Amino acid sequence: MLKVSGLRAAYGPVEALQGVDVDVDAGEIVALIGANGAGKSTLLMTICGAPRARSGRIEFDGRDITRLPTFEIVRLGIAQVPEGRRVFPHMTVLENLQIGATPAEDSYFDDDLDRVFAMFPILEERRHQSGGTLSGGEQQVLAIARALMSRPRLLLLDEPSLGLAPLVMKRIFEIIKEINESQEVTIFLVEQNAYHALRLADRGYVMANGRIVLKGTGAELLADEGVRKAYLEGG
Amino acid sequence: MAVTTLPAQRTLDVPAVLKECGLAAFVAFALAAPMVGLETLPLTGGLGINTRFGAVAYAAVLVFFGRLGFALLRAGYPVPVLIASLVFAAVLISLLLTGADQILPFKSLILNWFIALLAVVITVRAAWALHRPTAEMAARERENVMDRVGIAVLRGARWLGPLAIAVAIALPFLPFADRRFLDLAILVMTYVMLGWGLNIVVGLAGLLDLGYVAFYAVGAYSFALLALHFDLGFWVSLPLAGLMAAGAGVLLGFPVLRLRGDYLAIVTLGFGEMIRIILVNWYSFTNGPDGLSGIPRPSFFGFPFTRRPAEGTMSFHQLFDVDFASIQRIIFLYYVILVLALVTNMFTLRLRKLPLGRAWEALREDEVACRSLGINPTNTKLTAFGIGAMFAGIAGSFFATRQGFISPESFTFIESAIILSIVVLGGMGSQIGVVVAAILLIGMPEWFRELGQFRMLAFGAGMVLIMIWRPRGLLAHRDPTIRLNRDGDFEAPG
Ligand SMILES: Nc1ncnc2c1ncn2[C@@H]1O[C@H](COP(=O)(O)OP(=O)(O)O)[C@@H](O)[C@H]1O
Ligand SMILES: [Mg+2]
């Protein structure tokens, strides 16, 4: 479904991605782990067109999207939950969801809203509260729900568990699984929390210094000595 | 609240307080000495200088004691403040009422009343402090009260809006509505419309535009040139001028909308100046600094407001078979700008509930998030710029037809600054706030006209006061665009 090959991207002189190859097949959950500054967020952002790729190719459903502007990429069916959630703080939960629905057809809105509220009852409760007054976990849920309102086929999640209490974190991972199974949304997940991410994922990639250094199924990576040393023990 | 309140401390650090008051008095003195103390007089054969050091000293003393009053209130001594300010206010007011105010150092009646008002304010605060011991609590209370006023105003918008409109419609027929008052009302209403227009750009889309007056100018000149060269009437030129201003907005928008915040502000500032300089220098087209005159007055849908209409036409007073009066034209102008302003307002309110308006607000909050949610930021910003410019252009047309004469001097940076102040002080994005701020900032300085050149000081003082008391604007409180009731049906916000 998503095919990234030889991707390079940079912020000015800083080469953040130095030739990255990643494949995500329809229906999968794929995790990308790696240390801080490895270039994980940059990869997700580059898939969405900002920053632009210096070279390499990004294909979505066989179509080259490397040069498309962000909003057109999103309209093809890729949704991103960006790092740090980025809910609209002064707009209500409902308004946040409405904006998320921008790429989708208007006629779906009511059904989609019901679906999202059924999945996340807390959002229905808080629908008139402004985004900035929600707790961290609620904001994360809102950010995910907002992305779902665009009816994506591929959902990119950037560190959804960041800064959340263990219990809330667990719930977020359950939600991701649910979305993948019941809504048939393919998921490409970036995480620092390697253990949870790899347990959840069908396959995983390990990134360091702008390159993919290891790949395999979730179980394989969890068992890998290097991965254990670098990302699991003491973490 | 689980905050332990310390017992009210009655500590008076005398040297510190004296230093504070002395400093305030010194600043007042330093400001007043050149501005108030020296007055140039045109004499035959030169310029003379008149000194008013009595007034300067009086100002410094007033500031000293005013500050002392606040310091004492803060330190927890309301009683002496209450007595002193009460006595002062009583003396001043009785002097003013008996007409004996000639003995006061300030000769301006309004100014003396203003000082009396300040004394009353200090008295009230002292009484309040007696009632509620800690000043801090009073401050918090006041903040809460103002917030509640803001929310109440928005809640009440359902009836407040129609009420305000009803008052605005009845205005020309109220007993005190003479020509001067109506002229002022037209002026205020023009700024309300400009404020509402700029509110789209700044308040909703969050694009800081310091050159809004450029579009006002483009509208005014488009209107004037269309009317003068092509003999098009008011009602044809008006939308055309609006479209041209919108075009100018989009044209400017293309190159600058990649910029954000400060950078955008500076470029728009430059654009505003560019338009003005073009107007000054392109003599063959715009008549340069001499301006354009003879701009046709609006007619009542084809019936002119003239005493003796041209052969074969009928004038307004003949049409309605009333006596000719020049005020009829003024009243008509007032209604024209009222309708134009209301159209601007309804347009904005409607747009806010549509995806486009929501996208504007989202863009203001977080542009990166907007992109990744499939919003096209360039188009969204361009429409905000274009629509905002269109309303400025329409207001500019109205300005041109009302004045009958325009020149680049009417479109200087200070106009942009005033319109932006109205939006910011009204509470960004608040429609009613714009009205209140326009009345305060445009109407008030007119009342202070007696102060002559010092009028702009009143304007500045008003801004500073609002910034101190309501840093987020008078009526800053955002109302959601939709609510969902229990059954899941949508309803408009109350
Ligand atoms: N906006 C930016 N401007 C310049 N450098 C950046 C920017 N964002 C990230 N970088 C750099 O790119 C590299 C990769 O960052 P990032 O993709 O955020 O890593 P990760 O998400 O894996 O922690 C880091 O060296 C970081 O400093
Ligand atoms: Mg990151």
PDB file of C-alpha atoms in Angstrom, chain A residues 2-207:
ATOM      1  CA  LEU A   2       2.766   2.394   0.997  1.00  0.00           C
ATOM      2  CA  LYS A   3       6.141   1.962  -0.614  1.00  0.00           C
ATOM      3  CA  VAL A   4       9.023   4.201   0.326  1.00  0.00           C
ATOM      4  CA  SER A   5      12.276   3.685  -1.548  1.00  0.00           C
ATOM      5  CA  GLY A   6      15.635   5.410  -1.293  1.00  0.00           C
ATOM      6  CA  LEU A   7      14.082   8.373   0.479  1.00  0.00           C
ATOM      7  CA  ARG A   8      16.338  11.267   1.424  1.00  0.00           C
ATOM      8  CA  ALA A   9      15.231  14.436   3.161  1.00  0.00           C
ATOM      9  CA  ALA A  10      17.024  17.258   4.909  1.00  0.00           C
ATOM     10  CA  TYR A  11      16.466  20.393   6.926  1.00  0.00           C
ATOM     11  CA  GLY A  12      18.943  22.744   5.317  1.00  0.00           C
ATOM     12  CA  PRO A  13      22.345  21.103   5.775  1.00  0.00           C
ATOM     13  CA  VAL A  14      21.045  18.512   8.267  1.00  0.00           C
ATOM     14  CA  GLU A  15      20.428  15.232   6.445  1.00  0.00           C
ATOM     15  CA  ALA A  16      17.636  13.684   8.492  1.00  0.00           C
ATOM     16  CA  LEU A  17      16.831  10.813   6.134  1.00  0.00           C
ATOM     17  CA  GLN A  18      19.669   9.157   4.283  1.00  0.00           C
ATOM     18  CA  GLY A  19      18.047   6.646   1.983  1.00  0.00           C
ATOM     19  CA  VAL A  20      15.109   4.957   3.683  1.00  0.00           C
ATOM     20  CA  ASP A  21      13.167   1.963   2.355  1.00  0.00           C
ATOM     21  CA  VAL A  22       9.922   1.034   4.027  1.00  0.00           C
ATOM     22  CA  ASP A  23       6.920  -1.018   2.867  1.00  0.00           C
ATOM     23  CA  VAL A  24       3.542  -1.143   4.476  1.00  0.00           C
ATOM     24  CA  ASP A  25       0.976  -3.610   3.142  1.00  0.00           C
ATOM     25  CA  ALA A  26      -2.762  -3.156   3.326  1.00  0.00           C
ATOM     26  CA  GLY A  27      -4.267  -4.227   6.665  1.00  0.00           C
ATOM     27  CA  GLU A  28      -0.980  -4.364   8.544  1.00  0.00           C
ATOM     28  CA  ILE A  29       0.236  -2.618  11.642  1.00  0.00           C
ATOM     29  CA  VAL A  30       3.841  -1.618  11.083  1.00  0.00           C
ATOM     30  CA  ALA A  31       5.935  -0.092  13.824  1.00  0.00           C
ATOM     31  CA  LEU A  32       8.975   2.118  13.438  1.00  0.00           C
ATOM     32  CA  ILE A  33      11.211   2.414  16.462  1.00  0.00           C
ATOM     33  CA  GLY A  34      14.428   4.234  17.087  1.00  0.00           C
ATOM     34  CA  ALA A  35      16.205   6.619  19.395  1.00  0.00           C
ATOM     35  CA  ASN A  36      15.446  10.305  19.705  1.00  0.00           C
ATOM     36  CA  GLY A  37      16.553  12.222  16.642  1.00  0.00           C
ATOM     37  CA  ALA A  38      16.800   9.123  14.473  1.00  0.00           C
ATOM     38  CA  GLY A  39      14.520  10.700  11.879  1.00  0.00           C
ATOM     39  CA  LYS A  40      11.261   8.874  12.618  1.00  0.00           C
ATOM     40  CA  SER A  41       9.076  11.987  12.688  1.00  0.00           C
ATOM     41  CA  THR A  42      10.836  13.307   9.633  1.00  0.00           C
ATOM     42  CA  LEU A  43       9.934  10.127   7.759  1.00  0.00           C
ATOM     43  CA  LEU A  44       6.249  10.520   8.602  1.00  0.00           C
ATOM     44  CA  MET A  45       6.315  14.193   7.690  1.00  0.00           C
ATOM     45  CA  THR A  46       8.097  13.525   4.410  1.00  0.00           C
ATOM     46  CA  ILE A  47       5.513  10.921   3.475  1.00  0.00           C
ATOM     47  CA  CYS A  48       3.010  13.759   3.896  1.00  0.00           C
ATOM     48  CA  GLY A  49       5.049  16.088   1.729  1.00  0.00           C
ATOM     49  CA  ALA A  50       6.602  18.521   4.231  1.00  0.00           C
ATOM     50  CA  PRO A  51       9.609  18.584   4.182  1.00  0.00           C
ATOM     51  CA  ARG A  52       9.898  17.569   0.549  1.00  0.00           C
ATOM     52  CA  ALA A  53      11.970  14.548  -0.379  1.00  0.00           C
ATOM     53  CA  ARG A  54      15.394  15.411  -1.827  1.00  0.00           C
ATOM     54  CA  SER A  55      15.438  12.156  -3.694  1.00  0.00           C
ATOM     55  CA  GLY A  56      13.795   8.769  -3.618  1.00  0.00           C
ATOM     56  CA  ARG A  57      10.198   7.855  -4.221  1.00  0.00           C
ATOM     57  CA  ILE A  58       7.026   7.476  -2.200  1.00  0.00           C
ATOM     58  CA  GLU A  59       4.176   5.444  -3.652  1.00  0.00           C
ATOM     59  CA  PHE A  60       0.700   5.108  -2.243  1.00  0.00           C
ATOM     60  CA  ASP A  61      -1.484   2.466  -3.894  1.00  0.00           C
ATOM     61  CA  GLY A  62       0.955   2.400  -6.761  1.00  0.00           C
ATOM     62  CA  ARG A  63       0.683   6.143  -7.331  1.00  0.00           C
ATOM     63  CA  ASP A  64       3.723   8.384  -7.021  1.00  0.00           C
ATOM     64  CA  ILE A  65       2.964  10.973  -4.334  1.00  0.00           C
ATOM     65  CA  THR A  66       6.500  12.234  -3.804  1.00  0.00           C
ATOM     66  CA  ARG A  67       5.830  15.662  -5.284  1.00  0.00           C
ATOM     67  CA  LEU A  68       2.219  16.227  -4.234  1.00  0.00           C
ATOM     68  CA  PRO A  69       1.352  18.997  -1.776  1.00  0.00           C
ATOM     69  CA  THR A  70       0.390  17.846   1.712  1.00  0.00           C
ATOM     70  CA  PHE A  71      -3.323  18.499   1.458  1.00  0.00           C
ATOM     71  CA  GLU A  72      -3.617  16.441  -1.722  1.00  0.00           C
ATOM     72  CA  ILE A  73      -1.729  13.527  -0.194  1.00  0.00           C
ATOM     73  CA  VAL A  74      -4.123  13.589   2.729  1.00  0.00           C
ATOM     74  CA  ARG A  75      -7.072  13.610   0.372  1.00  0.00           C
ATOM     75  CA  LEU A  76      -5.832  10.387  -1.205  1.00  0.00           C
ATOM     76  CA  GLY A  77      -6.521   8.578   2.062  1.00  0.00           C
ATOM     77  CA  ILE A  78      -3.510   9.066   4.304  1.00  0.00           C
ATOM     78  CA  ALA A  79      -4.132  10.645   7.679  1.00  0.00           C
ATOM     79  CA  GLN A  80      -1.484  11.702  10.134  1.00  0.00           C
ATOM     80  CA  VAL A  81      -1.645  12.110  13.876  1.00  0.00           C
ATOM     81  CA  PRO A  82       1.315  14.413  14.256  1.00  0.00           C
ATOM     82  CA  GLU A  83       3.846  14.409  17.058  1.00  0.00           C
ATOM     83  CA  GLY A  84       2.536  16.328  20.040  1.00  0.00           C
ATOM     84  CA  ARG A  85      -1.112  15.765  19.052  1.00  0.00           C
ATOM     85  CA  ARG A  86      -1.710  19.304  17.827  1.00  0.00           C
ATOM     86  CA  VAL A  87      -5.410  19.495  18.589  1.00  0.00           C
ATOM     87  CA  PHE A  88      -6.886  22.957  18.032  1.00  0.00           C
ATOM     88  CA  PRO A  89      -6.848  24.286  21.581  1.00  0.00           C
ATOM     89  CA  HIS A  90      -9.513  26.979  21.337  1.00  0.00           C
ATOM     90  CA  MET A  91     -11.954  25.011  19.285  1.00  0.00           C
ATOM     91  CA  THR A  92     -14.365  22.520  20.755  1.00  0.00           C
ATOM     92  CA  VAL A  93     -13.991  18.770  20.398  1.00  0.00           C
ATOM     93  CA  LEU A  94     -16.818  18.793  17.885  1.00  0.00           C
ATOM     94  CA  GLU A  95     -15.199  21.526  15.827  1.00  0.00           C
ATOM     95  CA  ASN A  96     -11.896  19.651  15.891  1.00  0.00           C
ATOM     96  CA  LEU A  97     -13.697  16.630  14.491  1.00  0.00           C
ATOM     97  CA  GLN A  98     -15.413  18.728  11.836  1.00  0.00           C
ATOM     98  CA  ILE A  99     -12.098  20.026  10.623  1.00  0.00           C
ATOM     99  CA  GLY A 100     -10.770  16.500  10.538  1.00  0.00           C
ATOM    100  CA  ALA A 101     -13.648  15.644   8.219  1.00  0.00           C
ATOM    101  CA  THR A 102     -12.548  18.215   5.624  1.00  0.00           C
ATOM    102  CA  PRO A 103     -11.241  15.679   3.071  1.00  0.00           C
ATOM    103  CA  ALA A 104     -14.258  13.390   3.434  1.00  0.00           C
ATOM    104  CA  GLU A 105     -17.602  13.859   1.724  1.00  0.00           C
ATOM    105  CA  ASP A 106     -20.088  15.881   3.771  1.00  0.00           C
ATOM    106  CA  SER A 107     -22.725  13.166   3.548  1.00  0.00           C
ATOM    107  CA  TYR A 108     -20.582  10.808   5.653  1.00  0.00           C
ATOM    108  CA  PHE A 109     -20.218  13.263   8.495  1.00  0.00           C
ATOM    109  CA  ASP A 110     -23.127  12.200  10.703  1.00  0.00           C
ATOM    110  CA  ASP A 111     -22.356   8.494  10.442  1.00  0.00           C
ATOM    111  CA  ASP A 112     -18.661   9.039  10.998  1.00  0.00           C
ATOM    112  CA  LEU A 113     -19.372  11.154  14.031  1.00  0.00           C
ATOM    113  CA  ASP A 114     -21.573   8.439  15.519  1.00  0.00           C
ATOM    114  CA  ARG A 115     -18.914   5.858  14.809  1.00  0.00           C
ATOM    115  CA  VAL A 116     -16.183   7.929  16.454  1.00  0.00           C
ATOM    116  CA  PHE A 117     -18.351   8.746  19.448  1.00  0.00           C
ATOM    117  CA  ALA A 118     -19.216   5.079  19.843  1.00  0.00           C
ATOM    118  CA  MET A 119     -15.533   4.221  19.837  1.00  0.00           C
ATOM    119  CA  PHE A 120     -14.552   7.065  22.162  1.00  0.00           C
ATOM    120  CA  PRO A 121     -17.485   7.869  24.468  1.00  0.00           C
ATOM    121  CA  ILE A 122     -15.324  10.347  26.345  1.00  0.00           C
ATOM    122  CA  LEU A 123     -15.326  12.599  23.283  1.00  0.00           C
ATOM    123  CA  GLU A 124     -19.095  12.655  23.152  1.00  0.00           C
ATOM    124  CA  GLU A 125     -19.158  13.672  26.790  1.00  0.00           C
ATOM    125  CA  ARG A 126     -16.655  16.425  26.167  1.00  0.00           C
ATOM    126  CA  ARG A 127     -17.875  17.511  22.769  1.00  0.00           C
ATOM    127  CA  HIS A 128     -18.423  21.158  23.752  1.00  0.00           C
ATOM    128  CA  GLN A 129     -15.233  21.465  25.729  1.00  0.00           C
ATOM    129  CA  SER A 130     -12.366  23.224  24.004  1.00  0.00           C
ATOM    130  CA  GLY A 131      -9.492  21.006  22.891  1.00  0.00           C
ATOM    131  CA  GLY A 132      -6.901  22.741  25.018  1.00  0.00           C
ATOM    132  CA  THR A 133      -8.722  21.919  28.251  1.00  0.00           C
ATOM    133  CA  LEU A 134      -8.679  18.149  27.708  1.00  0.00           C
ATOM    134  CA  SER A 135      -6.208  15.942  29.521  1.00  0.00           C
ATOM    135  CA  GLY A 136      -3.210  14.534  27.656  1.00  0.00           C
ATOM    136  CA  GLY A 137      -4.844  11.179  27.040  1.00  0.00           C
ATOM    137  CA  GLU A 138      -8.098  12.774  25.928  1.00  0.00           C
ATOM    138  CA  GLN A 139      -6.188  15.015  23.539  1.00  0.00           C
ATOM    139  CA  GLN A 140      -4.479  11.993  22.061  1.00  0.00           C
ATOM    140  CA  VAL A 141      -7.820  10.278  21.615  1.00  0.00           C
ATOM    141  CA  LEU A 142      -9.169  13.433  19.997  1.00  0.00           C
ATOM    142  CA  ALA A 143      -6.183  13.641  17.664  1.00  0.00           C
ATOM    143  CA  ILE A 144      -6.759  10.034  16.578  1.00  0.00           C
ATOM    144  CA  ALA A 145     -10.502  10.530  16.214  1.00  0.00           C
ATOM    145  CA  ARG A 146      -9.930  13.699  14.223  1.00  0.00           C
ATOM    146  CA  ALA A 147      -7.662  11.828  11.845  1.00  0.00           C
ATOM    147  CA  LEU A 148     -10.251   9.052  11.469  1.00  0.00           C
ATOM    148  CA  MET A 149     -12.900  11.561  10.431  1.00  0.00           C
ATOM    149  CA  SER A 150     -11.112  11.913   7.105  1.00  0.00           C
ATOM    150  CA  ARG A 151     -11.857   8.201   6.407  1.00  0.00           C
ATOM    151  CA  PRO A 152      -8.215   7.268   5.863  1.00  0.00           C
ATOM    152  CA  ARG A 153      -7.026   3.945   4.546  1.00  0.00           C
ATOM    153  CA  LEU A 154      -3.580   4.511   6.016  1.00  0.00           C
ATOM    154  CA  LEU A 155      -3.083   6.110   9.424  1.00  0.00           C
ATOM    155  CA  LEU A 156       0.313   7.485  10.421  1.00  0.00           C
ATOM    156  CA  LEU A 157       0.759   7.806  14.159  1.00  0.00           C
ATOM    157  CA  ASP A 158       3.682   9.671  15.682  1.00  0.00           C
ATOM    158  CA  GLU A 159       4.430   8.644  19.268  1.00  0.00           C
ATOM    159  CA  PRO A 160       0.820   8.341  20.430  1.00  0.00           C
ATOM    160  CA  SER A 161       1.916   7.155  23.864  1.00  0.00           C
ATOM    161  CA  LEU A 162       4.208  10.085  24.581  1.00  0.00           C
ATOM    162  CA  GLY A 163       3.699  11.589  28.002  1.00  0.00           C
ATOM    163  CA  LEU A 164       0.772   9.386  28.965  1.00  0.00           C
ATOM    164  CA  ALA A 165       0.257   7.464  32.194  1.00  0.00           C
ATOM    165  CA  PRO A 166       0.816   3.682  31.798  1.00  0.00           C
ATOM    166  CA  LEU A 167      -2.853   2.840  31.992  1.00  0.00           C
ATOM    167  CA  VAL A 168      -3.865   5.450  29.466  1.00  0.00           C
ATOM    168  CA  MET A 169      -1.029   4.312  27.257  1.00  0.00           C
ATOM    169  CA  LYS A 170      -2.298   0.767  27.339  1.00  0.00           C
ATOM    170  CA  ARG A 171      -5.743   1.971  26.328  1.00  0.00           C
ATOM    171  CA  ILE A 172      -4.296   3.941  23.410  1.00  0.00           C
ATOM    172  CA  PHE A 173      -2.576   0.803  22.103  1.00  0.00           C
ATOM    173  CA  GLU A 174      -5.838  -1.115  22.424  1.00  0.00           C
ATOM    174  CA  ILE A 175      -7.562   1.601  20.454  1.00  0.00           C
ATOM    175  CA  ILE A 176      -4.974   1.357  17.721  1.00  0.00           C
ATOM    176  CA  LYS A 177      -5.563  -2.380  17.483  1.00  0.00           C
ATOM    177  CA  GLU A 178      -9.318  -1.814  17.351  1.00  0.00           C
ATOM    178  CA  ILE A 179      -9.017   0.727  14.570  1.00  0.00           C
ATOM    179  CA  ASN A 180      -6.857  -1.650  12.610  1.00  0.00           C
ATOM    180  CA  GLU A 181      -9.179  -4.600  13.014  1.00  0.00           C
ATOM    181  CA  SER A 182     -12.682  -3.210  12.943  1.00  0.00           C
ATOM    182  CA  GLN A 183     -12.187  -0.206  10.655  1.00  0.00           C
ATOM    183  CA  GLU A 184      -9.732  -1.923   8.334  1.00  0.00           C
ATOM    184  CA  VAL A 185      -7.283   0.920   8.529  1.00  0.00           C
ATOM    185  CA  THR A 186      -3.638   0.180   7.831  1.00  0.00           C
ATOM    186  CA  ILE A 187      -1.379   1.587  10.506  1.00  0.00           C
ATOM    187  CA  PHE A 188       2.154   2.884  10.403  1.00  0.00           C
ATOM    188  CA  LEU A 189       3.188   3.651  13.951  1.00  0.00           C
ATOM    189  CA  VAL A 190       6.214   5.531  15.234  1.00  0.00           C
ATOM    190  CA  GLU A 191       7.060   4.796  18.852  1.00  0.00           C
ATOM    191  CA  GLN A 192       9.752   5.271  21.431  1.00  0.00           C
ATOM    192  CA  ASN A 193       8.009   2.720  23.534  1.00  0.00           C
ATOM    193  CA  ALA A 194       9.490  -0.204  21.623  1.00  0.00           C
ATOM    194  CA  TYR A 195       8.066  -2.989  23.733  1.00  0.00           C
ATOM    195  CA  HIS A 196       4.398  -2.067  23.367  1.00  0.00           C
ATOM    196  CA  ALA A 197       4.800  -1.086  19.750  1.00  0.00           C
ATOM    197  CA  LEU A 198       6.513  -4.286  18.682  1.00  0.00           C
ATOM    198  CA  ARG A 199       4.054  -6.465  20.558  1.00  0.00           C
ATOM    199  CA  LEU A 200       1.221  -4.775  18.766  1.00  0.00           C
ATOM    200  CA  ALA A 201       2.791  -4.691  15.322  1.00  0.00           C
ATOM    201  CA  ASP A 202       2.829  -7.317  12.595  1.00  0.00           C
ATOM    202  CA  ARG A 203       6.158  -6.028  11.399  1.00  0.00           C
ATOM    203  CA  GLY A 204       8.684  -3.481  12.542  1.00  0.00           C
ATOM    204  CA  TYR A 205      11.582  -1.326  11.417  1.00  0.00           C
ATOM    205  CA  VAL A 206      14.427   0.031  13.503  1.00  0.00           C
ATOM    206  CA  MET A 207      15.863   3.362  12.518  1.00  0.00           C
TER     207      MET A 207
END
